[in-house]
């Protein structure tokens, strides 16, 4: 599915090529026993396939790298081969590591030359709209080294002092100003060199790749996220995701 007519790389400007890395090696214990979270069915199709299609829906994305469970790369490759995916997009499956951070690094190691913008997307966010993907890419093309989609918080947030015994009352330490807080989503977009340097430099566990870039010093910027880009983590999220898909089918034949 290669296309030699694609533009050659030119930094992160308008001609830059974009690849997406989807770490999908996690077990998803909060969804209960069974298949890894990324392989759970959503409307009869594995969440991972929905996530891959969401990245490939952007005409700017010409390569999607799926980082599979360490012992499940062949299964994931067969899964991709069995589902209809855009012909204009190339796909690659590589084995992942023990942590999300390691899996993203392994995905970056497999990234061929010529891709200057890298998206990192959670397989558990299967319904992110293409407009959100494109907005992240556009912000990187405009010069931002790291970009995250995010939403304002609807709830007041409390900072607490965690207790040693789960379920016991926790003392409130502070109430952050809600107007300054955002709930971060994916895909997160990066200048490739910046993201590679972050993975080579930052040690210790982090919750997302943008946090690694923050530790290096380059500025991370936020673009508007979307309510349908939520993370499927608990059984109730599966119910909500099914409802979103049903609404899409009703409204636009998705």
mmCIF file of C-alpha atoms in Angstrom, residues 10 17 23 28 63 74 88 115 118 126 138 169 182 235 242 244:
data_model
loop_
_atom_site.group_PDB
_atom_site.id
_atom_site.type_symbol
_atom_site.label_atom_id
_atom_site.label_comp_id
_atom_site.label_asym_id
_atom_site.label_seq_id
_atom_site.Cartn_x
_atom_site.Cartn_y
_atom_site.Cartn_z
ATOM 1 C CA UNK A 10 10.189 19.078 4.737
ATOM 2 C CA UNK A 17 4.491 13.316 6.448
ATOM 3 C CA UNK A 23 0.146 1.414 21.822
ATOM 4 C CA UNK A 28 -7.265 -3.398 30.497
ATOM 5 C CA UNK A 63 1.363 5.272 8.223
ATOM 6 C CA UNK A 74 0.712 -12.101 14.771
ATOM 7 C CA UNK A 88 -3.886 4.992 0.942
ATOM 8 C CA UNK A 115 8.037 10.962 8.857
ATOM 9 C CA UNK A 118 4.201 11.586 15.010
ATOM 10 C CA UNK A 126 -11.771 4.434 19.442
ATOM 11 C CA UNK A 138 -2.118 21.276 11.908
ATOM 12 C CA UNK A 169 -11.930 9.514 53.979
ATOM 13 C CA UNK A 182 -8.063 20.598 31.124
ATOM 14 C CA UNK A 235 -17.855 -1.408 31.370
ATOM 15 C CA UNK A 242 -22.081 1.781 21.619
ATOM 16 C CA UNK A 244 -22.214 7.025 20.147
#
